[in-house]
mmCIF file of C-alpha atoms and ligand atoms in Angstrom:
data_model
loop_
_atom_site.group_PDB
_atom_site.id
_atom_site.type_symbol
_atom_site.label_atom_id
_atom_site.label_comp_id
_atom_site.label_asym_id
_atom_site.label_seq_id
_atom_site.Cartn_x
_atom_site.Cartn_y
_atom_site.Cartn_z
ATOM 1 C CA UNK A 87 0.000 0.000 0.000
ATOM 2 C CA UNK A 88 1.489 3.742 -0.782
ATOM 3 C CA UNK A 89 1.899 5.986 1.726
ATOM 4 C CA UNK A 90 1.529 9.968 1.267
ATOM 5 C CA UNK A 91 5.092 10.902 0.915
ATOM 6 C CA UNK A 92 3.690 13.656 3.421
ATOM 7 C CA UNK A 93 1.837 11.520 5.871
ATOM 8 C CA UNK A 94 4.681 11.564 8.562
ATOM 9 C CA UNK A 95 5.096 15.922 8.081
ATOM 10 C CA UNK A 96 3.589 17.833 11.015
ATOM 11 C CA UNK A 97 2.976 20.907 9.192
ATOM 12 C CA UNK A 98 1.984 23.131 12.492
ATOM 13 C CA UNK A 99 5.577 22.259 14.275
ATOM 14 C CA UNK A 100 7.351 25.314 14.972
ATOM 15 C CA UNK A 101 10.866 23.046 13.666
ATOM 16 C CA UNK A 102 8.336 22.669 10.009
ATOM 17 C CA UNK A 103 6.728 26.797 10.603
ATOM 18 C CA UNK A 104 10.488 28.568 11.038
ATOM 19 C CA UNK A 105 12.073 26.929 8.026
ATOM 20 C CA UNK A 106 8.863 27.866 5.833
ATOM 21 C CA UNK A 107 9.084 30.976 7.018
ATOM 22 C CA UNK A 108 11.939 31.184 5.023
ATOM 23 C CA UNK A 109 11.041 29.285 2.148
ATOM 24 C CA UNK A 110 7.940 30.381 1.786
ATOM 25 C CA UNK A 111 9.771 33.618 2.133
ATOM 26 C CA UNK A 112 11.790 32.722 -0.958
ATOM 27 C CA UNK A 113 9.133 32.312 -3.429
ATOM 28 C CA UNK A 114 6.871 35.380 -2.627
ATOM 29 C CA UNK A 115 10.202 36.941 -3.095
ATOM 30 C CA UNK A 116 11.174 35.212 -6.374
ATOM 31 C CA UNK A 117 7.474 35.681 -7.814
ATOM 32 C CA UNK A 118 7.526 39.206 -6.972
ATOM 33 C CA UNK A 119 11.297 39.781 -8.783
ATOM 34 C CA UNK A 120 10.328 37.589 -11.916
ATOM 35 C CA UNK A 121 6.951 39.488 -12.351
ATOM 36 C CA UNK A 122 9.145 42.940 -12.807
ATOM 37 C CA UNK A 123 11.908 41.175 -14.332
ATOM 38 C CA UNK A 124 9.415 40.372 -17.104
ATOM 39 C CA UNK A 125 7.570 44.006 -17.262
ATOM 40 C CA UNK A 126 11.326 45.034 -17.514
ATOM 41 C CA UNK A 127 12.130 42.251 -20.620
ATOM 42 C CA UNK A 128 8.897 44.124 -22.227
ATOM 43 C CA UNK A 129 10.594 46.768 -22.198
ATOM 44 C CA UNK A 130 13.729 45.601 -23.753
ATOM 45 C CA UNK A 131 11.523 43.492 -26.345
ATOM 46 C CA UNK A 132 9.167 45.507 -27.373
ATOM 47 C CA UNK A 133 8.059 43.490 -30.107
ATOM 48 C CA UNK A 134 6.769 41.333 -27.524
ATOM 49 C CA UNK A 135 5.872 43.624 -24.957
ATOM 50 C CA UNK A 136 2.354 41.819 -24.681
ATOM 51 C CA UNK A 137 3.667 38.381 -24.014
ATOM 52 C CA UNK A 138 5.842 39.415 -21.918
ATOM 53 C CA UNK A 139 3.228 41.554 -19.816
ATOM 54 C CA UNK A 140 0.970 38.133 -19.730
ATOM 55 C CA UNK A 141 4.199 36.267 -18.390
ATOM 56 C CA UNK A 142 4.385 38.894 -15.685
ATOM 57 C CA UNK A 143 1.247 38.916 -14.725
ATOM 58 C CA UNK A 144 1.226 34.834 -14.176
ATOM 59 C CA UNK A 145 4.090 35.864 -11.757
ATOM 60 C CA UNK A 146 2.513 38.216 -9.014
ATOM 61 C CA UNK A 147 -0.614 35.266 -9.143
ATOM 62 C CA UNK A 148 1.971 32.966 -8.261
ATOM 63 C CA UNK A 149 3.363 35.445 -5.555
ATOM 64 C CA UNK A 150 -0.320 35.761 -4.484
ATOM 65 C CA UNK A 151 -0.881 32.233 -4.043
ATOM 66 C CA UNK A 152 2.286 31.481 -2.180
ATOM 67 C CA UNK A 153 1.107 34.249 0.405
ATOM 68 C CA UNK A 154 -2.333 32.147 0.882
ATOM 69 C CA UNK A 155 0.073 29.092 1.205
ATOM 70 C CA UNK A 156 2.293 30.814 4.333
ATOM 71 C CA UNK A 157 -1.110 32.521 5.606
ATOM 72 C CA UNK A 158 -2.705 29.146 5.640
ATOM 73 C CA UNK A 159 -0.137 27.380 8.288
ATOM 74 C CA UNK A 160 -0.083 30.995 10.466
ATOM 75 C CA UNK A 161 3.346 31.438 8.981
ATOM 76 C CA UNK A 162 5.440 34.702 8.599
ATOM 77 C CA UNK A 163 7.784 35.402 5.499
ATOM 78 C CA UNK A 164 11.072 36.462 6.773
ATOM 79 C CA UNK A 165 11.365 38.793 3.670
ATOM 80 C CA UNK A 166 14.461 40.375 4.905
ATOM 81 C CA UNK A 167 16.191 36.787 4.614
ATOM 82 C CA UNK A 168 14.380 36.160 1.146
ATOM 83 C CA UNK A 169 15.735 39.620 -0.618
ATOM 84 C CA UNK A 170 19.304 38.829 0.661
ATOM 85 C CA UNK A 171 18.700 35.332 -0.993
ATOM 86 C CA UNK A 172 18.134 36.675 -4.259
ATOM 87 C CA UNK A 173 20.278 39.779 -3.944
ATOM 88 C CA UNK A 174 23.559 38.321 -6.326
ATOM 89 C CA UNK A 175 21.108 37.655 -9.291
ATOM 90 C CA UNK A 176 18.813 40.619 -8.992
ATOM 91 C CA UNK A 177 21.933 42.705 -9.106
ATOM 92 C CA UNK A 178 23.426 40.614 -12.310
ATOM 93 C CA UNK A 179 20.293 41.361 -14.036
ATOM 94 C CA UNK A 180 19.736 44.500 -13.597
ATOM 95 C CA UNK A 181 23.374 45.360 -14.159
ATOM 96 C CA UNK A 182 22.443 42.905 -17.606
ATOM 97 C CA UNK A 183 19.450 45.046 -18.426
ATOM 98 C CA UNK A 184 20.585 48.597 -17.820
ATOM 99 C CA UNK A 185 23.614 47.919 -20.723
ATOM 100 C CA UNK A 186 20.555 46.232 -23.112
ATOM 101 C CA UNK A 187 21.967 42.891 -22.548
ATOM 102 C CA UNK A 188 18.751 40.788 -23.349
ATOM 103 C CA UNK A 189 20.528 37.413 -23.941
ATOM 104 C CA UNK A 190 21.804 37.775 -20.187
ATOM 105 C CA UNK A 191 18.569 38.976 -18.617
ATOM 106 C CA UNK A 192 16.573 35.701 -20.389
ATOM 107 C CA UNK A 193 19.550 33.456 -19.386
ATOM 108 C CA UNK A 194 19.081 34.506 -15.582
ATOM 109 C CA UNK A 195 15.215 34.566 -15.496
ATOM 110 C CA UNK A 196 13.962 32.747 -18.289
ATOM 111 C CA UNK A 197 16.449 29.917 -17.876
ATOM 112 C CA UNK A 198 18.213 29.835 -14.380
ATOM 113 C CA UNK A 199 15.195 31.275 -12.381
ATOM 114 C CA UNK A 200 12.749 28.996 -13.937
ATOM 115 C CA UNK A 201 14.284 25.798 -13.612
ATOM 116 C CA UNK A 202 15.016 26.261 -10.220
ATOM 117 C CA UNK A 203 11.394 27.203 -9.357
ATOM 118 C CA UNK A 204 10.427 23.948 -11.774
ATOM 119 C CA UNK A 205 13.199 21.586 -9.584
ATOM 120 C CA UNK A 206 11.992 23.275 -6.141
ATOM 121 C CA UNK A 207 7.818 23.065 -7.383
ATOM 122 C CA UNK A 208 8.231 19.550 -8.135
ATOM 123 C CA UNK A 209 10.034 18.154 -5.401
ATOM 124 C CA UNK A 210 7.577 20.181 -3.098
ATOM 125 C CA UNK A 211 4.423 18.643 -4.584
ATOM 126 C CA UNK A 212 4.539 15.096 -2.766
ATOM 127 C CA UNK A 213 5.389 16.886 0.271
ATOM 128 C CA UNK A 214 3.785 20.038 0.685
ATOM 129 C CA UNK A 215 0.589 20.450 2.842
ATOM 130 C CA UNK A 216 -2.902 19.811 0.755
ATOM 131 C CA UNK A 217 -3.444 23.592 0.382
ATOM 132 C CA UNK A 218 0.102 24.532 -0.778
ATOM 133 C CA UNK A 219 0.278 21.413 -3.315
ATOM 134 C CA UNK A 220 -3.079 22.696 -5.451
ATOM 135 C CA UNK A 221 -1.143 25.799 -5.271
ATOM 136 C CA UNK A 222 1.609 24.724 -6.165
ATOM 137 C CA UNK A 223 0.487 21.763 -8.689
ATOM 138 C CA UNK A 224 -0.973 24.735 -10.485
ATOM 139 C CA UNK A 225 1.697 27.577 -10.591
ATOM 140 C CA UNK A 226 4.805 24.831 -11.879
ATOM 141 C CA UNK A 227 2.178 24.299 -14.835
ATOM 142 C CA UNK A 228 3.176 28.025 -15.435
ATOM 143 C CA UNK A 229 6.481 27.766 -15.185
ATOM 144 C CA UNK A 230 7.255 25.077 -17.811
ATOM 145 C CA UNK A 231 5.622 27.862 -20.561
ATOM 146 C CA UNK A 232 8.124 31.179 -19.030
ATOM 147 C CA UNK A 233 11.220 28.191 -19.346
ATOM 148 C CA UNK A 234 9.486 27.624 -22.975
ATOM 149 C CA UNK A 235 9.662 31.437 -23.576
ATOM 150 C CA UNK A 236 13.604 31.915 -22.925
ATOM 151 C CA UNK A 237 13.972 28.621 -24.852
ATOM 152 C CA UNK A 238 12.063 30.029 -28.042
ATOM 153 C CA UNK A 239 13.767 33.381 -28.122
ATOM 154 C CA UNK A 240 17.277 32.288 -27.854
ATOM 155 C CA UNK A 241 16.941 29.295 -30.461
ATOM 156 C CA UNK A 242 15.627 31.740 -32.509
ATOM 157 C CA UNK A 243 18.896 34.034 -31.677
ATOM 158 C CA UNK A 244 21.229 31.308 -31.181
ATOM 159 C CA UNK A 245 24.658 32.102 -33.133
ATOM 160 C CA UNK A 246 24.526 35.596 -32.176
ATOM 161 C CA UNK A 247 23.985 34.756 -28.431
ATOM 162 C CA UNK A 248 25.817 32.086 -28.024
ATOM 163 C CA UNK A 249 29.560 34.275 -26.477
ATOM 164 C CA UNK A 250 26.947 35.827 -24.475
ATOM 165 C CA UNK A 251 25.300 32.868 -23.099
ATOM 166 C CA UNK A 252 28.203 31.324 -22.091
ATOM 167 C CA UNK A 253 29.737 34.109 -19.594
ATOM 168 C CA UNK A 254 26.216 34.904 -18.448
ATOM 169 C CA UNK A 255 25.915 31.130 -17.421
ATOM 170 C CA UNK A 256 29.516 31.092 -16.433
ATOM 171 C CA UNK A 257 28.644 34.616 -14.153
ATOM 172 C CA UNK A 258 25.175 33.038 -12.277
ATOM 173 C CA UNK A 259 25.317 29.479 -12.164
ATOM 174 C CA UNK A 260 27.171 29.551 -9.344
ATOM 175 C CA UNK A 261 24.999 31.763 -7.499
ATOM 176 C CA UNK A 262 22.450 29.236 -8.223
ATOM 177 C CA UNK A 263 24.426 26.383 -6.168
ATOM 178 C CA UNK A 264 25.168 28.709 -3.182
ATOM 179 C CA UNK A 265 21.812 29.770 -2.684
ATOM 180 C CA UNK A 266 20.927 25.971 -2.570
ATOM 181 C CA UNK A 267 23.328 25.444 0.261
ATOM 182 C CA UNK A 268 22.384 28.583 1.705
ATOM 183 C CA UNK A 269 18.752 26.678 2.522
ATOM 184 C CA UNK A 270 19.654 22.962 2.181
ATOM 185 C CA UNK A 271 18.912 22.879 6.155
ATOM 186 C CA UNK A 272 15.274 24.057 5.945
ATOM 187 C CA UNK A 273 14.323 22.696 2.587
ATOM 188 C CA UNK A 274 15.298 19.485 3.859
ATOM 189 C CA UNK A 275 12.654 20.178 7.451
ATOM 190 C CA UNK A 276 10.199 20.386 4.574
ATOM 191 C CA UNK A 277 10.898 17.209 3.407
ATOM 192 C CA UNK A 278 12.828 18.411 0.048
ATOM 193 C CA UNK A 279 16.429 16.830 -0.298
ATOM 194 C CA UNK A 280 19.191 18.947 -1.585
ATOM 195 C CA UNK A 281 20.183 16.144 -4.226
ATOM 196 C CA UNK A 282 16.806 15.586 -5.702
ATOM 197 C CA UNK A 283 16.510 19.990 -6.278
ATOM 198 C CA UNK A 284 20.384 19.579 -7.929
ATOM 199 C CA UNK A 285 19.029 16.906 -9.923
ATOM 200 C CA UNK A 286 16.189 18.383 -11.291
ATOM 201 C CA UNK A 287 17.373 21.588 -11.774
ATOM 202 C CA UNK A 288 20.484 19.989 -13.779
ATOM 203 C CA UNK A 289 17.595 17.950 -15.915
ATOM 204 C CA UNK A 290 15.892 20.845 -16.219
ATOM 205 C CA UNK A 291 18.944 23.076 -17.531
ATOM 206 C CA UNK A 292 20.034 20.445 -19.264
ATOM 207 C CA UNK A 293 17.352 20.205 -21.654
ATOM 208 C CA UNK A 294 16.775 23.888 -21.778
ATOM 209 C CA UNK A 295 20.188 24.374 -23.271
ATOM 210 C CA UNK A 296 19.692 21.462 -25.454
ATOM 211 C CA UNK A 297 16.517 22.899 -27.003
ATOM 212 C CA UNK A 298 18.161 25.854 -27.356
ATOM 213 C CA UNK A 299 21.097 24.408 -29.820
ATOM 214 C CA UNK A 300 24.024 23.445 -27.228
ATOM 215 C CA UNK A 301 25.463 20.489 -27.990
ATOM 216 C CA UNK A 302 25.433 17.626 -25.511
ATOM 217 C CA UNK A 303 29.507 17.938 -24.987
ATOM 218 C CA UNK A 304 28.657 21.903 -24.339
ATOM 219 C CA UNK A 305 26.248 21.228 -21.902
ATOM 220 C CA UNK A 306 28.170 18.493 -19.662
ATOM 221 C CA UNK A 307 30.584 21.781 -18.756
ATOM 222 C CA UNK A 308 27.544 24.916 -19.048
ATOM 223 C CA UNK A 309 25.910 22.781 -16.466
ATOM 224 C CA UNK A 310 27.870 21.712 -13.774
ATOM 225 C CA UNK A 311 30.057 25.327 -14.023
ATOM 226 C CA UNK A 312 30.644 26.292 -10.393
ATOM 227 C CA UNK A 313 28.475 22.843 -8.896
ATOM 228 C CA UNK A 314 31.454 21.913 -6.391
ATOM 229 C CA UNK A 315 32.926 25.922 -6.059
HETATM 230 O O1 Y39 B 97 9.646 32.253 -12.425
HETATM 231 C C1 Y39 B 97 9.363 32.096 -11.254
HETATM 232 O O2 Y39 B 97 8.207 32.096 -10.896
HETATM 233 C C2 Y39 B 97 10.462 31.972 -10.271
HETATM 234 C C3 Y39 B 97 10.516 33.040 -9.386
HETATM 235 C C4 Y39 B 97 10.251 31.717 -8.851
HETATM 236 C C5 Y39 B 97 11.442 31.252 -8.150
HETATM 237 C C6 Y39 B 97 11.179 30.484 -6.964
HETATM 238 C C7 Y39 B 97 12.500 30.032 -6.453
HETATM 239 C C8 Y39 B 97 12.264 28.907 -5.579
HETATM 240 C C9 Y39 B 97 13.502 28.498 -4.887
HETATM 241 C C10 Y39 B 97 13.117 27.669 -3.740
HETATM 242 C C11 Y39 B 97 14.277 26.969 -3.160
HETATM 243 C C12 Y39 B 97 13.787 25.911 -2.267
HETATM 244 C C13 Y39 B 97 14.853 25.002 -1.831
HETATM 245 FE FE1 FE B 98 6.239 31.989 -11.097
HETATM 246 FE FE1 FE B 99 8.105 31.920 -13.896
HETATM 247 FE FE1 FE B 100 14.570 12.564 -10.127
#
């Protein structure tokens, strides 16, 4: 017989409440930066301003429904902890997007920032609390189609983006891997193991880049840059 993956979480502990204060924290804080960061790729697209506007919008309903999911277990965001989490690649993209560099603001949002919200989403489902995984079932749905976005645009820009691509990846993938250690403690109170988020993610980047034109050799050292820094 199958057990809920979930059936052994007590979701009103104050060891399970802290840590989701924090990663709870996380996402509201994520959703909120990836809704601008996509009214601010409007602006640097224009010829797909309205897209991109729809995209954004998606974002602050996923922020809104990860504010139910922490108001639902009587939890408090630490958003202070959250905006220091995310502080290295907000500051590489809008460093990126104030010199017009489009291929590096898609690479951090549309590709790194997605795939580790599709990783984290998915290894959260079996465990998160019956409110949170509707929620959540629902916003990683979402996701997939922003990750489809980045993937589209630079296929369709591939050549010229490629120099580009690589020092952007080469400049925030290892961001990516600190700010997984930087919460490996409480994502792992919330029943989400550090290995299974590296190995999605790394599935998940992995095919992105693959979509995109890499080549499988290409990808081996894109993906892992920085994984053991
Ligand atoms: O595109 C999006 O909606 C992404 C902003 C959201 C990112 C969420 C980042 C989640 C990281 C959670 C880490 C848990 C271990
Ligand atoms: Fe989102
Ligand atoms: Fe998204
Ligand atoms: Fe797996």
């Amino acid at each position: 017989m199958q057990i809920a993956a979930n059936a052994a979480i007590d979701f009103q502990s104050e060891t399970y409440k802290d840590a989701y204060s924090r990663i709870n924290a996380i996402v509201i804080e994520g959703e909120q930066e990836a809704h601008e960061n996509y009214i601010q790729l409007g602006e640097m697209i224009p010829e797909e301003k309205e897209e991109l506007i729809r995209l954004s919008k998606m974002e602050n309903r996923h922020k809104k429904g990860f504010e139910a999911c922490g108001r639902n277990l009587s939890v408090t965001p630490d958003m202070d902890f959250a905006r220091e989490f995310f502080s290295g690649l907000h500051k590489n993209f809008q460093d990126a997007a104030a010199q017009g560099q489009i291929v590096t603001c898609l690479l951090i949002q549309s590709l790194i920032i997605e795939c580790f919200a599709i990783a984290a989403y998915n290894i959260y489902i079996p465990v998160a609390d019956d409110f949170a995984r509707k929620i959540t079932e629902g916003v990683v749905k979402d996701e997939y189609s922003h990750l489809n976005y980045g993937e589209v645009w630079l296929k369709n820009h591939f050549e010229e983006s490629k120099a580009e691509l690589e020092q952007a990846n080469r400049q925030n993938l290892p961001l990516v891997w600190k700010m997984l250690n930087s919460v490996e403690d409480d994502a792992s109170v919330l029943g989400m193991e550090k290995e299974s988020l590296v190995e999605d993610f790394m599935i998940q980047y992995g095919e992105a880049l693959s979509n995109i034109g890499f080549t499988t050799r290409d990808i081996m050292r894109l993906s892992a840059y920085g994984l053991t820094g």
